[in-house]
Coordinates of C-alpha atoms in Angstrom, one line a residue:
M1 CA 9.4 -66.8 159.9
S2 CA 12.7 -68.3 160.9
R3 CA 15.9 -66.4 160.0
L4 CA 19.2 -67.7 158.9
D5 CA 22.2 -67.3 161.2
P6 CA 25.1 -65.1 159.8
V7 CA 27.2 -68.0 158.7
A8 CA 24.3 -69.7 156.8
L9 CA 23.4 -66.3 155.2
Q10 CA 27.0 -65.9 153.9
V11 CA 26.8 -69.5 152.5
M12 CA 23.5 -68.6 150.8
L13 CA 25.0 -65.4 149.4
G14 CA 28.0 -67.2 148.0
A15 CA 25.8 -69.9 146.5
L16 CA 23.6 -67.3 144.7
R17 CA 26.7 -65.4 143.4
A18 CA 28.2 -68.6 142.2
A19 CA 25.0 -69.6 140.4
C20 CA 24.8 -66.3 138.6
D21 CA 28.5 -66.6 137.7
E22 CA 28.0 -70.1 136.4
M23 CA 25.1 -68.9 134.2
G24 CA 27.4 -66.3 132.8
A25 CA 30.1 -68.8 132.1
V26 CA 27.7 -71.1 130.3
L27 CA 26.4 -68.2 128.2
V28 CA 29.9 -67.0 127.2
R29 CA 31.2 -70.4 126.4
S30 CA 28.2 -71.5 124.4
A31 CA 27.7 -68.3 122.4
H32 CA 28.8 -68.1 118.8
S33 CA 29.1 -64.3 118.3
A34 CA 32.2 -62.4 119.2
N35 CA 30.0 -59.8 120.9
I36 CA 29.1 -62.3 123.6
K37 CA 32.0 -64.9 123.7
E38 CA 34.8 -62.3 123.4
R39 CA 33.4 -59.0 124.6
R40 CA 31.1 -60.7 127.2
D41 CA 28.3 -58.1 126.6
A42 CA 25.8 -60.1 128.6
S43 CA 24.4 -60.3 132.1
T44 CA 22.7 -63.0 134.3
A45 CA 20.5 -62.7 137.4
L46 CA 18.2 -64.7 139.6
F47 CA 14.8 -63.6 140.9
D48 CA 12.3 -64.9 143.4
A49 CA 8.8 -65.9 142.6
R50 CA 7.6 -62.3 143.2
G51 CA 10.0 -61.0 140.6
R52 CA 12.4 -59.4 143.0
M53 CA 16.1 -59.6 141.9
V54 CA 17.9 -61.6 144.5
M55 CA 21.4 -61.7 142.9
Q56 CA 23.1 -60.6 139.7
A57 CA 26.5 -61.4 138.4
E58 CA 29.0 -58.5 138.2
H59 CA 28.6 -58.1 134.5
I60 CA 27.1 -55.1 132.7
P61 CA 26.0 -52.1 134.9
V62 CA 23.5 -50.8 132.3
H63 CA 21.5 -54.0 132.9
L64 CA 21.3 -53.5 136.7
G65 CA 18.0 -51.6 136.8
A66 CA 16.5 -53.1 133.6
M67 CA 16.6 -56.8 134.3
P68 CA 13.9 -56.5 137.1
A69 CA 11.6 -54.7 134.6
A70 CA 12.0 -57.5 132.2
V71 CA 10.9 -60.1 134.7
A72 CA 8.0 -57.8 135.8
A73 CA 6.8 -57.8 132.2
V74 CA 6.2 -61.6 132.3
L75 CA 5.5 -62.1 136.0
D76 CA 1.7 -62.4 135.7
E77 CA 1.8 -64.8 132.8
Q78 CA 1.0 -68.5 133.0
H79 CA 4.3 -70.2 133.6
E80 CA 5.2 -73.9 132.9
P81 CA 8.4 -75.9 133.5
G82 CA 10.7 -75.7 130.5
V83 CA 8.9 -72.8 128.9
A84 CA 11.0 -69.7 128.7
W85 CA 10.1 -66.1 127.7
I86 CA 11.9 -63.6 125.4
L87 CA 11.7 -59.8 125.0
N88 CA 13.6 -56.8 123.9
D89 CA 11.0 -54.1 123.8
P90 CA 12.6 -51.1 125.8
Y91 CA 9.2 -50.1 127.0
R92 CA 8.3 -53.5 128.4
G93 CA 11.4 -54.4 130.3
G94 CA 14.2 -54.0 127.7
T95 CA 16.9 -51.4 127.2
H96 CA 17.6 -51.1 123.5
L97 CA 16.7 -53.6 120.8
P98 CA 20.0 -55.5 120.5
D99 CA 19.8 -56.4 124.2
I100 CA 17.6 -59.5 124.1
T101 CA 16.4 -61.0 127.4
V102 CA 15.5 -64.6 128.0
I103 CA 13.6 -65.5 131.2
S104 CA 13.4 -69.1 132.4
P105 CA 10.8 -69.9 135.2
L106 CA 12.3 -72.0 138.0
F107 CA 10.2 -74.8 139.5
H108 CA 10.7 -77.0 142.5
R109 CA 8.4 -80.0 141.9
S110 CA 5.2 -78.1 140.9
D111 CA 5.9 -74.8 142.8
L112 CA 7.2 -71.7 141.0
V113 CA 10.2 -70.6 143.0
G114 CA 11.7 -67.9 140.9
F115 CA 13.2 -67.0 137.5
A116 CA 16.7 -67.1 135.9
A117 CA 17.2 -64.3 133.5
T118 CA 19.9 -63.6 130.9
R119 CA 20.4 -60.5 128.8
A120 CA 22.8 -60.4 125.8
H121 CA 23.7 -57.8 123.2
H122 CA 23.1 -59.5 119.9
A123 CA 25.3 -58.4 116.9
D124 CA 22.2 -57.6 114.8
V125 CA 18.4 -57.5 115.3
G126 CA 17.3 -56.7 111.8
A127 CA 17.5 -52.9 111.4
A128 CA 18.3 -51.4 108.0
E129 CA 21.7 -50.4 109.4
P130 CA 24.0 -53.5 109.9
G131 CA 24.5 -54.1 113.6
S132 CA 21.2 -52.4 114.4
M133 CA 22.8 -49.4 116.1
P134 CA 21.8 -46.6 113.6
A135 CA 23.1 -43.2 114.4
D136 CA 20.1 -41.4 112.8
S137 CA 17.1 -43.5 113.9
R138 CA 14.0 -41.5 114.8
S139 CA 11.6 -44.2 115.9
L140 CA 11.9 -47.6 117.6
E141 CA 10.9 -49.5 114.5
E142 CA 13.9 -48.2 112.6
E143 CA 16.2 -49.9 115.1
G144 CA 15.2 -53.5 114.4
V145 CA 12.8 -56.2 115.4
V146 CA 10.7 -55.3 118.4
I147 CA 10.0 -58.4 120.6
A148 CA 7.1 -58.1 122.9
P149 CA 7.2 -60.5 125.9
S150 CA 6.6 -63.9 124.2
R151 CA 7.0 -67.6 124.9
L152 CA 10.2 -68.8 123.4
D153 CA 9.6 -72.1 121.6
D154 CA 11.5 -73.5 118.7
A155 CA 9.2 -71.9 116.1
T156 CA 9.5 -68.5 117.7
L157 CA 13.2 -68.8 118.0
R158 CA 13.7 -69.6 114.3
D159 CA 11.2 -67.0 113.2
L160 CA 12.9 -64.2 115.2
A161 CA 16.4 -65.3 114.1
G162 CA 15.2 -65.4 110.4
R163 CA 14.4 -61.7 110.6
M164 CA 17.9 -60.8 111.5
R165 CA 21.3 -60.9 109.8
N166 CA 23.3 -64.1 110.2
P167 CA 20.3 -66.0 111.5
R168 CA 22.3 -69.2 112.4
Q169 CA 24.5 -67.1 114.7
R170 CA 21.4 -65.4 116.2
E171 CA 19.8 -68.7 116.9
A172 CA 23.0 -70.1 118.5
D173 CA 23.3 -67.1 120.8
L174 CA 19.7 -67.4 121.9
R175 CA 20.1 -71.1 122.6
A176 CA 23.2 -70.2 124.7
Q177 CA 20.9 -68.0 126.7
L178 CA 18.5 -70.9 127.2
A179 CA 21.4 -73.1 128.3
A180 CA 22.4 -70.5 130.9
G181 CA 18.9 -70.5 132.2
R182 CA 19.0 -74.2 132.6
A183 CA 22.3 -73.9 134.5
G184 CA 20.6 -71.4 136.9
A185 CA 17.7 -73.8 137.4
E186 CA 20.1 -76.6 138.3
R187 CA 21.9 -74.5 140.9
V188 CA 18.7 -73.2 142.5
E189 CA 17.4 -76.8 142.7
A190 CA 20.6 -77.9 144.4
L191 CA 20.3 -75.0 146.9
I192 CA 16.7 -76.1 147.7
E193 CA 17.8 -79.7 148.1
R194 CA 20.6 -78.6 150.5
F195 CA 18.7 -76.1 152.6
G196 CA 15.1 -77.0 152.2
L197 CA 12.4 -74.9 150.5
A198 CA 11.5 -72.9 153.6
A199 CA 15.1 -72.1 154.4
Y200 CA 15.7 -71.1 150.8
H201 CA 12.9 -68.6 150.8
D202 CA 14.2 -67.3 154.2
G203 CA 17.6 -66.9 152.7
L204 CA 16.3 -64.8 149.8
E205 CA 14.5 -62.5 152.2
E206 CA 17.6 -62.2 154.4
T207 CA 19.7 -61.4 151.3
L208 CA 17.4 -58.6 150.3
D209 CA 17.2 -57.2 153.9
Y210 CA 21.0 -57.5 154.4
A211 CA 21.7 -55.6 151.2
E212 CA 19.2 -52.9 152.2
R213 CA 20.8 -52.5 155.7
R214 CA 24.3 -52.1 154.3
T215 CA 23.2 -49.5 151.7
R216 CA 21.2 -47.5 154.2
A217 CA 24.2 -47.5 156.5
K218 CA 26.4 -46.1 153.8
V219 CA 23.9 -43.5 152.6
A220 CA 23.6 -42.4 156.3
E221 CA 27.4 -41.6 156.2
L222 CA 26.8 -39.1 153.4
E223 CA 26.2 -35.5 154.7
D224 CA 22.5 -34.6 154.6
G225 CA 21.5 -31.9 152.2
V226 CA 20.9 -31.1 148.5
R227 CA 23.5 -31.4 145.8
E228 CA 23.0 -30.3 142.2
A229 CA 24.8 -31.1 138.9
S230 CA 24.1 -30.4 135.2
D231 CA 25.6 -31.5 131.9
V232 CA 24.6 -31.6 128.2
L233 CA 24.3 -34.3 125.6
E234 CA 25.6 -33.3 122.2
A235 CA 22.6 -34.0 119.8
A236 CA 22.9 -33.2 116.1
E237 CA 20.5 -30.2 116.4
G238 CA 22.0 -28.8 119.5
D239 CA 22.8 -29.6 123.2
L240 CA 20.3 -31.4 125.4
Q241 CA 20.3 -30.3 129.0
L242 CA 20.5 -32.8 131.9
R243 CA 19.8 -31.6 135.4
L244 CA 20.1 -33.5 138.7
R245 CA 19.0 -32.5 142.3
A246 CA 20.3 -35.1 144.7
T247 CA 18.9 -35.1 148.2
V248 CA 20.4 -37.1 151.1
D249 CA 18.0 -37.3 154.0
G250 CA 19.2 -39.7 156.7
E251 CA 19.2 -43.2 155.2
R252 CA 17.3 -42.1 152.0
L253 CA 18.7 -40.8 148.7
T254 CA 16.5 -39.1 146.1
L255 CA 17.8 -38.4 142.6
D256 CA 15.5 -35.9 140.9
F257 CA 16.1 -35.2 137.2
T258 CA 13.2 -32.7 136.8
G259 CA 14.3 -30.0 134.5
S260 CA 16.1 -32.2 132.1
A261 CA 15.4 -32.0 128.4
D262 CA 12.2 -33.3 126.9
Q263 CA 12.0 -36.5 124.9
H264 CA 14.3 -36.2 121.8
E265 CA 13.3 -36.7 118.2
G266 CA 16.5 -38.7 117.6
N267 CA 17.7 -41.8 119.5
L268 CA 19.3 -40.4 122.7
N269 CA 16.2 -41.2 124.7
C270 CA 16.2 -43.5 127.7
P271 CA 13.4 -45.8 128.9
L272 CA 13.1 -45.4 132.6
A273 CA 14.8 -48.7 133.3
V274 CA 18.0 -47.5 131.7
T275 CA 18.0 -44.3 133.8
L276 CA 17.5 -46.5 136.9
S277 CA 20.4 -48.6 135.8
A278 CA 22.7 -45.6 135.6
C279 CA 21.6 -44.3 139.0
Y280 CA 22.0 -47.7 140.7
F281 CA 25.5 -48.1 139.3
A282 CA 26.5 -44.6 140.6
V283 CA 24.9 -45.3 144.0
R284 CA 27.0 -48.5 144.3
V285 CA 30.1 -46.5 143.6
L286 CA 29.1 -43.8 146.2
T287 CA 28.1 -46.3 148.9
D288 CA 29.4 -49.8 149.0
P289 CA 30.4 -51.7 145.8
D290 CA 30.5 -55.0 147.7
V291 CA 26.8 -54.9 148.7
P292 CA 25.0 -57.9 147.1
P293 CA 23.5 -56.5 143.8
C294 CA 19.8 -57.2 144.4
E295 CA 16.6 -55.3 144.9
G296 CA 17.3 -54.7 148.6
A297 CA 20.4 -52.6 147.7
Y298 CA 18.2 -50.1 145.9
R299 CA 15.3 -49.8 148.3
P300 CA 16.8 -46.6 149.9
V301 CA 17.1 -44.9 146.5
A302 CA 14.3 -43.0 144.8
V303 CA 14.6 -41.8 141.2
I304 CA 12.4 -39.1 139.7
A305 CA 12.4 -38.7 135.9
P306 CA 9.3 -37.0 134.5
E307 CA 7.4 -39.0 131.9
G308 CA 8.0 -37.7 128.4
S309 CA 11.5 -36.4 129.3
L310 CA 14.8 -37.6 127.8
L311 CA 15.3 -39.9 130.8
N312 CA 11.8 -41.4 130.8
A313 CA 10.7 -41.5 127.1
R314 CA 7.3 -42.6 126.0
P315 CA 6.8 -45.8 124.0
G316 CA 7.8 -45.6 120.3
A317 CA 10.7 -43.2 120.8
A318 CA 14.1 -44.3 119.4
V319 CA 16.6 -45.4 122.1
A320 CA 19.6 -46.9 120.5
A321 CA 22.0 -44.3 121.8
G322 CA 20.1 -43.7 125.1
N323 CA 21.3 -47.1 126.4
V324 CA 24.9 -46.4 125.6
E325 CA 25.5 -42.6 125.5
T326 CA 22.8 -41.1 127.8
S327 CA 23.2 -43.7 130.4
S328 CA 26.9 -43.0 130.7
R329 CA 26.2 -39.3 131.1
V330 CA 23.5 -39.9 133.8
A331 CA 26.0 -42.0 135.8
D332 CA 28.6 -39.2 135.5
L333 CA 26.0 -36.7 136.6
V334 CA 25.3 -38.5 139.8
L335 CA 29.0 -38.9 140.5
A336 CA 29.6 -35.3 139.8
A337 CA 26.9 -34.2 142.2
F338 CA 29.0 -35.9 145.0
G339 CA 32.3 -34.6 143.8
H340 CA 33.7 -37.8 142.2
A341 CA 35.9 -38.0 139.2
L342 CA 34.1 -38.9 136.0
G343 CA 34.5 -41.5 133.2
Q344 CA 34.3 -40.8 129.5
G345 CA 30.6 -39.9 129.4
T346 CA 30.2 -42.4 126.5
M347 CA 30.7 -46.0 125.6
N348 CA 32.7 -45.2 122.4
N349 CA 30.4 -47.3 120.2
L350 CA 31.6 -48.6 116.9
T351 CA 29.5 -50.6 114.4
L352 CA 30.7 -52.0 111.1
G353 CA 28.9 -54.4 108.8
S354 CA 27.2 -55.5 105.7
D355 CA 24.5 -58.1 104.9
D356 CA 27.3 -60.7 105.4
F357 CA 28.7 -59.7 108.8
T358 CA 28.1 -57.4 111.7
Y359 CA 30.7 -56.1 114.1
Y360 CA 30.0 -54.1 117.2
E361 CA 32.1 -53.0 120.1
T362 CA 32.5 -50.4 122.8
L363 CA 36.0 -49.0 123.0
G364 CA 37.9 -48.6 126.3
G365 CA 39.4 -45.3 127.5
G366 CA 40.4 -43.5 130.6
Q367 CA 38.8 -43.0 134.0
G368 CA 39.2 -39.9 136.1
A369 CA 41.7 -39.9 139.0
C370 CA 40.7 -40.3 142.6
A371 CA 41.9 -38.5 145.7
N372 CA 44.8 -40.9 146.3
A373 CA 45.6 -42.6 142.9
D374 CA 45.9 -42.0 139.2
G375 CA 42.9 -43.0 137.0
P376 CA 43.1 -46.4 135.2
S377 CA 43.9 -46.3 131.5
A378 CA 42.5 -48.2 128.5
V379 CA 39.5 -49.8 130.4
H380 CA 35.8 -49.9 129.9
V381 CA 34.4 -47.7 132.6
A382 CA 31.1 -47.0 134.2
M383 CA 28.0 -48.4 132.3
S384 CA 29.9 -50.7 129.9
N385 CA 32.3 -53.1 131.7
T386 CA 32.7 -55.2 128.6
L387 CA 36.0 -56.5 127.3
N388 CA 37.6 -55.5 124.0
T389 CA 37.5 -57.8 121.0
P390 CA 41.0 -59.3 120.8
I391 CA 42.9 -58.5 117.6
E392 CA 43.3 -62.2 116.8
A393 CA 39.5 -62.8 117.1
L394 CA 38.7 -59.7 115.2
E395 CA 41.0 -60.5 112.2
L396 CA 39.9 -64.1 112.1
E397 CA 36.2 -63.5 112.1
F398 CA 35.7 -60.2 110.3
P399 CA 37.1 -58.6 107.0
L400 CA 39.1 -56.2 109.2
R401 CA 42.8 -55.6 109.9
A402 CA 44.1 -53.9 113.0
V403 CA 46.6 -51.2 112.0
E404 CA 47.2 -49.9 115.5
Y405 CA 46.0 -50.5 119.1
S406 CA 47.8 -48.5 121.7
L407 CA 47.5 -46.1 124.6
R408 CA 46.9 -42.4 123.7
R409 CA 49.6 -41.4 126.1
G410 CA 49.1 -38.1 128.0
S411 CA 45.4 -37.8 127.0
G412 CA 44.2 -38.3 130.6
G413 CA 45.3 -34.9 131.8
A414 CA 47.9 -33.8 134.4
G415 CA 47.4 -33.1 138.1
R416 CA 48.5 -34.4 141.5
H417 CA 47.0 -37.7 140.2
R418 CA 46.7 -38.1 136.5
G419 CA 43.5 -39.1 134.7
G420 CA 43.6 -42.4 132.8
D421 CA 44.7 -42.4 129.2
G422 CA 42.5 -43.3 126.3
V423 CA 43.3 -45.7 123.4
I424 CA 44.0 -45.5 119.7
R425 CA 42.3 -48.3 117.8
E426 CA 42.8 -48.0 114.0
L427 CA 41.1 -50.6 111.8
E428 CA 41.4 -51.2 108.1
A429 CA 38.3 -52.4 106.2
L430 CA 39.1 -55.3 103.8
A431 CA 35.7 -55.4 102.2
E432 CA 32.7 -53.2 101.4
M433 CA 31.0 -52.3 104.7
R434 CA 28.9 -49.6 106.4
Y435 CA 30.0 -47.6 109.5
S436 CA 27.9 -46.3 112.3

């Protein structure tokens, strides 16, 4: 097989990044909900025909390890040009139910050449609790509409949206995801026309191998040996233990969570894909954040999470908080094992709503300091990476009034370098609503 020279490889990498970024721009600018168009709680990625992620835009870390699982869930189906797939089942490629994935097969003439995937957090997916992020769910069905991998035609789209609050907005956001997939298809077709189909495939292989080489080189710079860390999650009935044994062996890194708590009766459970996402994010921080985010970058990493544990829950378990709370704690656990400063250990979730509207957002806060600088203040750290909902947009779209939005000065902690400060975000409800 012919190989691309270094210059051509960098051109290919830049083109793949730009394609994913353009998909994200199309999705954000076409969406109707504040959750996507303002907070940008969405991710985009490109895959080859074998279902390997070849590039992902720098969007939401918690989607890093889960997007490949979504494509794998439809990989063996019969694909046709213009026929997309939809899913949100956490045990068949999803994360939690509000994160809906749309997968568009990519064709060059009659050949399947890959997939364009988008994942977006929808403001509601039909749970009894407005916003579909219930604090007290004990089964997956209590968290909303479960979408098994399905073909996404107009009838399916309307049926699904009709089972959720504000169906016109849900339908508009799903159509924005479809539009993003079409943008990805156009960019991939342009790449193939420019380089040729054989060179395009070679470029994808080189991208994966290049990312693997860079990650292996950085892992090799870590001192060999075993590192351990532990933490707890604060469940209503008591603390849940999390344990990590991290082993560096040359160019390989093994993250073993054996000994962590068993599957939880509440909703702090993680499907394995979410645990992988948290680990992959932490590995990027520990090694080289500039490595292309693709399957190759994670080949040197092995993650062990026993089935039936909190970090690899069995189908049917509630997962609403696992995706946002537990994932944050897992990322911190990996960073702690290597002596790095931690984030907040939470995404600071807030859900308000009624049958007429739903508002969801993750609130920013402080990041721990590093060896040579203070920690940043009032930012979304670790697994979130979303934006805030601007006050102007919040007050225009929802029956809410912002009373205060400010830094909680001094909350980051003193030291040679200070930790980042958190925020105060006080909202006044102007109508009857529920809170979660």
